[in-house]
Coordinates of C-alpha atoms and ligand atoms in Angstrom, one line a residue:
X1 CA 91.4 -3.3 4.8
X2 CA 88.2 -4.2 2.5
X3 CA 87.2 -7.7 3.3
X4 CA 86.6 -10.4 0.7
X5 CA 88.2 -10.2 -2.9
X6 CA 90.0 -7.0 -3.8
X7 CA 88.1 -4.9 -5.9
X8 CA 89.7 -4.0 -9.1
X9 CA 90.4 -0.4 -10.1
X10 CA 91.7 0.6 -13.6
X11 CA 93.9 3.5 -13.4
X12 CA 94.0 5.4 -16.5
X13 CA 97.7 7.2 -16.4
X14 CA 100.0 5.4 -14.1
X15 CA 103.2 5.3 -11.9
X16 CA 105.4 7.5 -14.3
X17 CA 102.9 10.4 -13.4
X18 CA 102.9 12.1 -10.2
X19 CA 99.4 11.6 -8.9
X20 CA 99.6 7.9 -10.4
X21 CA 102.5 7.1 -8.2
X22 CA 100.8 8.3 -5.3
X23 CA 97.6 6.6 -6.2
X24 CA 98.9 3.4 -6.5
X25 CA 100.7 3.8 -3.2
X26 CA 97.4 4.9 -1.8
X27 CA 95.2 1.9 -3.4
X28 CA 97.6 -1.3 -3.6
X29 CA 96.8 -2.7 -0.1
X30 CA 92.7 -3.0 -0.7
X31 CA 92.8 -3.2 -4.2
X32 CA 93.7 -4.8 -7.3
X33 CA 95.4 -2.0 -9.8
X34 CA 95.5 -2.2 -13.4
X35 CA 97.0 0.5 -15.6
X36 CA 96.3 1.7 -19.2
X37 CA 99.0 4.0 -20.2
X38 CA 101.8 4.1 -22.8
X39 CA 105.5 3.6 -21.4
X40 CA 106.7 0.8 -19.3
X41 CA 107.3 1.7 -15.7
X42 CA 109.2 -0.7 -13.6
X43 CA 108.3 0.9 -10.4
X44 CA 104.9 0.0 -11.3
X45 CA 105.7 -3.7 -12.3
X46 CA 107.6 -4.4 -8.9
X47 CA 104.4 -3.3 -6.8
X48 CA 102.2 -5.9 -8.5
X49 CA 100.5 -3.7 -10.8
X50 CA 99.1 -5.1 -14.1
X51 CA 100.0 -2.9 -17.2
X52 CA 98.1 -2.7 -20.0
X53 CA 100.0 -0.5 -22.8
X54 CA 97.5 2.1 -23.8
X55 CA 97.3 5.2 -25.9
X56 CA 94.1 6.4 -25.0
X57 CA 94.0 8.7 -27.9
X58 CA 94.1 5.9 -30.6
X59 CA 91.6 3.4 -31.1
X60 CA 91.5 0.9 -28.0
X61 CA 89.6 -2.0 -27.6
X62 CA 88.1 -1.3 -24.2
X63 CA 86.3 -4.6 -23.5
X64 CA 89.4 -6.7 -22.2
X65 CA 90.9 -3.9 -20.5
X66 CA 87.3 -3.4 -18.3
X67 CA 87.1 -7.0 -17.6
X68 CA 86.4 -7.1 -13.6
X69 CA 86.8 -3.6 -13.0
X70 CA 84.6 -2.0 -10.3
X71 CA 86.1 1.8 -10.8
X72 CA 88.1 4.0 -13.4
X73 CA 90.3 6.9 -12.5
X74 CA 91.6 8.9 -15.3
X75 CA 94.5 11.1 -15.1
X76 CA 95.5 11.0 -18.4
X77 CA 95.7 14.4 -20.0
X78 CA 99.1 16.5 -21.5
X79 CA 100.2 19.5 -19.9
X80 CA 101.2 21.2 -23.6
X81 CA 100.0 19.9 -27.0
X82 CA 98.7 20.6 -29.7
X83 CA 94.8 21.3 -30.1
X84 CA 94.7 17.8 -32.1
X85 CA 96.7 15.8 -29.3
X86 CA 93.8 17.2 -26.7
X87 CA 90.9 16.8 -29.1
X88 CA 91.7 12.9 -29.9
X89 CA 92.6 12.3 -26.0
X90 CA 89.0 13.6 -25.3
X91 CA 87.6 11.5 -27.9
X92 CA 89.7 8.6 -26.5
X93 CA 88.0 9.3 -22.9
X94 CA 84.5 9.4 -24.5
X95 CA 85.3 6.0 -26.1
X96 CA 85.9 4.6 -22.6
X97 CA 83.2 6.3 -20.9
X98 CA 80.7 4.5 -23.6
X99 CA 82.3 1.0 -22.7
X100 CA 82.6 1.5 -18.9
X101 CA 78.4 2.3 -19.4
X102 CA 78.3 -0.9 -21.0
X103 CA 80.1 -3.0 -18.6
X104 CA 78.4 -1.3 -15.6
X105 CA 81.2 -0.1 -14.0
X106 CA 80.1 1.6 -10.9
X107 CA 82.4 4.8 -10.7
X108 CA 84.1 7.0 -12.9
X109 CA 86.8 9.7 -11.1
X110 CA 88.1 12.3 -13.3
X111 CA 91.1 14.6 -12.2
X112 CA 90.2 17.8 -13.7
X113 CA 91.3 21.3 -13.0
X114 CA 90.0 24.3 -10.9
X115 CA 88.1 27.7 -12.9
X116 CA 90.7 29.2 -15.3
X117 CA 89.8 32.9 -16.6
X118 CA 87.2 33.0 -19.3
X119 CA 89.7 33.8 -22.0
X120 CA 91.6 30.9 -21.2
X121 CA 88.7 28.9 -20.8
X122 CA 87.5 29.4 -24.1
X123 CA 90.8 29.8 -26.2
X124 CA 92.9 26.9 -24.5
X125 CA 92.2 23.2 -25.8
X126 CA 94.1 22.3 -23.0
X127 CA 90.9 23.8 -20.9
X128 CA 88.4 23.4 -23.7
X129 CA 88.5 19.6 -24.1
X130 CA 88.8 19.0 -20.5
X131 CA 85.6 20.6 -19.7
X132 CA 84.2 18.9 -22.6
X133 CA 85.0 15.4 -20.8
X134 CA 83.3 16.7 -17.6
X135 CA 80.4 17.5 -19.6
X136 CA 80.2 14.3 -21.1
X137 CA 80.5 12.5 -17.7
X138 CA 77.2 14.4 -16.8
X139 CA 75.3 12.4 -19.4
X140 CA 77.5 9.2 -19.6
X141 CA 75.5 6.9 -17.5
X142 CA 78.5 5.9 -15.2
X143 CA 78.0 7.8 -11.8
X144 CA 81.2 10.2 -11.5
X145 CA 83.2 12.2 -9.2
X146 CA 85.5 14.9 -10.9
X147 CA 87.9 16.5 -8.4
X148 CA 89.7 19.7 -9.3
X149 CA 92.7 20.2 -7.4
X150 CA 94.9 23.5 -7.1
X151 CA 98.6 22.9 -8.1
X152 CA 100.2 19.8 -6.7
X153 CA 103.0 18.7 -4.8
X154 CA 105.5 15.9 -4.3
X155 CA 108.3 13.9 -5.6
X156 CA 108.7 14.6 -9.5
X157 CA 106.2 17.6 -9.3
X158 CA 107.2 20.7 -12.1
X159 CA 106.0 23.8 -10.1
X160 CA 107.2 24.0 -6.3
X161 CA 109.9 21.4 -6.3
X162 CA 111.6 22.9 -9.5
X163 CA 110.9 26.5 -8.1
X164 CA 112.8 24.9 -4.6
X165 CA 115.3 23.8 -6.6
X166 CA 116.2 26.8 -8.7
X167 CA 116.1 29.0 -5.6
X168 CA 118.6 26.9 -4.0
X169 CA 120.7 27.0 -7.4
X170 CA 120.4 30.6 -8.1
X171 CA 120.9 33.8 -6.2
X172 CA 118.2 35.6 -7.7
X173 CA 114.5 34.7 -8.7
X174 CA 111.7 36.1 -10.9
X175 CA 109.0 37.8 -9.2
X176 CA 105.8 38.3 -11.7
X177 CA 103.9 41.5 -10.6
X178 CA 103.7 41.8 -6.6
X179 CA 103.0 38.6 -6.0
X180 CA 100.1 38.8 -4.1
X181 CA 97.9 35.9 -5.9
X182 CA 97.2 33.1 -4.0
X183 CA 98.0 29.2 -4.1
X184 CA 96.8 26.3 -1.9
X185 CA 99.1 23.8 -2.8
X186 CA 97.7 20.5 -2.2
X187 CA 100.2 17.0 -1.9
X188 CA 99.7 14.1 -4.3
X189 CA 99.4 12.0 -1.2
X190 CA 96.3 13.9 0.0
X191 CA 94.7 13.9 -3.9
X192 CA 95.5 10.1 -3.6
X193 CA 93.8 9.7 -0.2
X194 CA 90.6 11.7 -1.8
X195 CA 90.3 9.7 -4.7
X196 CA 90.4 6.8 -2.8
X197 CA 87.7 7.7 -1.0
X198 CA 85.9 8.9 -3.8
X199 CA 85.7 5.1 -4.8
X200 CA 82.8 4.3 -2.6
X201 CA 79.4 4.5 -3.7
X202 CA 77.5 7.9 -3.6
X203 CA 76.0 10.6 -5.4
X204 CA 77.9 12.6 -8.3
X205 CA 80.0 15.0 -7.4
X206 CA 82.4 17.8 -8.7
X207 CA 84.6 19.3 -6.0
X208 CA 87.3 21.9 -5.8
X209 CA 90.6 20.6 -3.6
X210 CA 93.2 23.3 -2.0
X211 CA 95.8 22.0 0.2
X212 CA 95.6 23.0 3.9
X213 CA 96.7 26.3 3.4
X214 CA 96.3 29.2 1.6
X215 CA 99.4 31.2 0.7
X216 CA 100.2 34.4 -1.2
X217 CA 102.7 33.9 -3.6
X218 CA 105.6 35.8 -2.6
X219 CA 104.8 34.3 0.8
X220 CA 105.9 30.7 -0.8
X221 CA 109.0 31.8 -2.7
X222 CA 110.1 33.9 0.7
X223 CA 109.6 30.3 2.6
X224 CA 111.7 28.8 -0.3
X225 CA 114.7 31.3 0.3
X226 CA 114.4 30.7 4.1
X227 CA 114.3 27.1 3.9
X228 CA 117.5 27.5 1.1
X229 CA 119.5 29.5 4.0
X230 CA 119.7 32.5 1.5
X231 CA 118.3 36.2 1.5
X232 CA 115.1 36.8 -0.8
X233 CA 116.6 38.4 -3.5
X234 CA 114.0 38.8 -6.6
X235 CA 114.1 39.9 -10.2
X236 CA 111.1 42.0 -10.5
X237 CA 109.1 42.5 -13.5
X238 CA 105.6 43.6 -14.6
X239 CA 102.7 40.9 -15.4
X240 CA 103.2 41.5 -18.9
X241 CA 107.2 41.5 -19.0
X242 CA 106.5 37.7 -17.2
X243 CA 103.9 37.0 -19.9
X244 CA 106.5 37.4 -22.5
X245 CA 109.2 35.8 -20.9
X246 CA 106.9 32.7 -20.5
X247 CA 106.4 33.0 -24.0
X248 CA 110.0 33.2 -25.2
X249 CA 110.8 30.0 -23.0
X250 CA 107.8 28.2 -24.6
X251 CA 108.9 29.3 -28.1
X252 CA 112.3 27.5 -27.7
X253 CA 110.6 24.5 -26.6
X254 CA 111.5 25.0 -22.7
X255 CA 108.6 22.9 -20.5
X256 CA 110.0 24.9 -17.4
X257 CA 106.9 27.3 -17.5
X258 CA 104.1 27.7 -19.9
X259 CA 102.6 31.3 -20.8
X260 CA 98.8 29.6 -19.9
X261 CA 100.3 28.4 -16.5
X262 CA 101.7 32.0 -15.7
X263 CA 98.4 33.6 -16.8
X264 CA 96.5 31.2 -14.4
X265 CA 98.6 32.0 -11.6
X266 CA 98.3 35.7 -12.0
X267 CA 94.4 35.2 -12.2
X268 CA 94.6 34.5 -8.6
X269 CA 92.4 31.5 -9.0
X270 CA 94.3 28.9 -7.8
X271 CA 93.9 29.9 -3.6
X272 CA 91.3 27.1 -3.3
X273 CA 89.4 26.5 0.1
X274 CA 91.2 23.7 1.9
X275 CA 90.0 20.0 1.6
X276 CA 90.8 19.5 4.8
X277 CA 87.1 17.7 5.5
X278 CA 88.2 15.0 3.3
X279 CA 91.5 14.3 4.4
X280 CA 92.1 15.2 7.5
X281 CA 95.6 16.3 9.0
X282 CA 96.5 16.9 5.1
X283 CA 100.4 17.1 4.1
X284 CA 102.1 20.7 4.6
X285 CA 104.6 22.3 2.1
X286 CA 107.1 23.1 4.5
X287 CA 108.6 19.8 5.1
X288 CA 108.3 18.8 1.7
X289 CA 110.3 21.9 0.6
X290 CA 113.0 20.9 3.1
X291 CA 113.1 17.7 1.8
X292 CA 113.5 18.8 -1.7
X293 CA 116.2 21.6 -0.6
X294 CA 118.0 18.8 1.4
X295 CA 118.5 16.7 -1.3
X296 CA 121.5 16.5 -3.7
X297 CA 121.1 18.9 -6.4
X298 CA 119.2 16.6 -9.5
X299 CA 119.0 18.6 -13.1
X300 CA 116.3 20.8 -13.9
X301 CA 114.2 20.5 -16.7
X302 CA 116.1 21.4 -19.6
X303 CA 115.5 25.1 -20.3
X304 CA 115.3 25.0 -24.3
X305 CA 114.9 20.9 -25.0
X306 CA 111.2 20.0 -24.8
X307 CA 110.9 16.6 -22.5
X308 CA 111.0 13.3 -24.7
X309 CA 107.8 12.4 -23.1
X310 CA 106.2 15.5 -24.3
X311 CA 106.7 14.9 -27.7
X312 CA 105.2 15.6 -30.5
X313 CA 105.2 19.2 -29.5
X314 CA 105.5 18.5 -26.0
X315 CA 102.4 16.5 -25.5
X316 CA 101.3 16.8 -21.6
Ligands
NAP401 N1 100.4 18.2 -11.4 C1 99.6 19.2 -11.1 O1 99.6 20.7 -10.3 C2 97.8 18.8 -11.3 C3 97.3 20.1 -10.6 C4 95.7 19.9 -11.1 C5 95.2 19.1 -12.0 N2 96.0 17.6 -12.5 C6 95.4 16.9 -13.3 O2 95.6 15.5 -12.3 C7 96.1 14.8 -13.8 C8 97.3 13.8 -13.3 O3 98.4 14.7 -13.4 P1 100.3 14.6 -13.3 O4 100.9 15.7 -12.8 O5 100.2 13.4 -12.3 O6 100.1 14.4 -15.1 P2 101.7 13.4 -15.1 O7 102.5 13.2 -14.0 O8 101.9 14.2 -16.2 O9 101.1 11.8 -15.7 C9 100.0 11.9 -16.6 C10 99.4 10.6 -16.9 O10 99.2 9.9 -17.8 C11 99.4 8.9 -18.6 N3 99.1 9.5 -19.9 C12 99.5 10.7 -20.7 N4 98.8 10.5 -22.1 C13 98.5 9.4 -22.2 C14 97.3 8.7 -23.2 N5 97.5 9.7 -24.4 N6 97.3 7.4 -23.1 C15 97.4 7.1 -21.8 N7 98.2 7.5 -21.2 C16 98.5 8.7 -21.0 C17 100.8 9.6 -18.7 O11 101.6 7.7 -18.7 P3 102.5 7.4 -20.1 O12 103.4 8.5 -20.8 O13 103.0 6.3 -19.9 O14 101.3 7.5 -21.4 C18 101.2 9.6 -16.8 O15 101.1 8.3 -16.2 C19 96.2 15.2 -15.1 O16 94.9 15.1 -15.6 C20 96.2 16.8 -14.6 O17 95.4 17.8 -15.7 C21 97.6 17.9 -11.9

């Protein structure tokens, strides 16, 4: 418990996001929390969070939103969108950064992503604009931390939880290539602990974050089959066929797996070293997979229809 009046943190993004949910839970005992995002979230308001409706991509008056704010954490990004949507969001974040420097905000914590293959870094608006904002932070006049986690897991995630549910539901699961590429999943709860620690004063930091254990992809899917009580059976396809499948899903508006996500996974860059030094006794993925596997079946992301929150053209 921090003594004295609780400092105020502005979370850009909020309780309706995977990380936002975990972060609010991690901060609420010691911080006053204000969130700035687009959609109301009853879970958030039930926890005393002050929500200020905000679309960062539009012109926003940041001055009142920054009143009394000690630190900012930015979670807002799109999983898939048109280039213009990323450009507008990044420009909005730069306006926020300028206002934060004027308001003498003590720290800006930006949640980013690990390195991707050069071709994706150069071509993909998702990455180009993320990197542009990280460069803006470096000269923005506010002390900063950039955290670059590997794939995250936790209730509502869009990778491991979805894979576990698919494996439980269907007898066979696609395997792209030999499945030897690595992944070190990190729980959203551990990322929230690390963000919380990053709010303390200190030097500017850029840090990649992996979970407690690095897996080969097929090790993870084998584990999921075991947890589901099934023999592992795969629909094996070459990486190129997997990429065609992901492109096809994307073309028909599915948010199940985007082509760039598969390219990134196949590039074997997501087996990041463990961040256990920052968050001792990290969550392991097995209990989470057992929890997902034991829950009543819930609807999977619709294979052919974009999520309503992801319009236009599946923003996120
Ligand atoms: N999930 C992962 O595996 C993973 C891995 C590495 C890094 N990351 C990064 O971690 C961050 C959080 O990820 P997440 O999975 O928690 O994302 P998420 O579940 O998609 O949540 C994103 C949050 O941003 C808000 N948001 C989106 N667009 C906005 C806009 N224009 N203006 C204001 N708020 C906006 C959303 O709220 P509203 O919809 O209400 O606006 C939501 O609260 C992202 O930057 C992501 O790139 C995620």
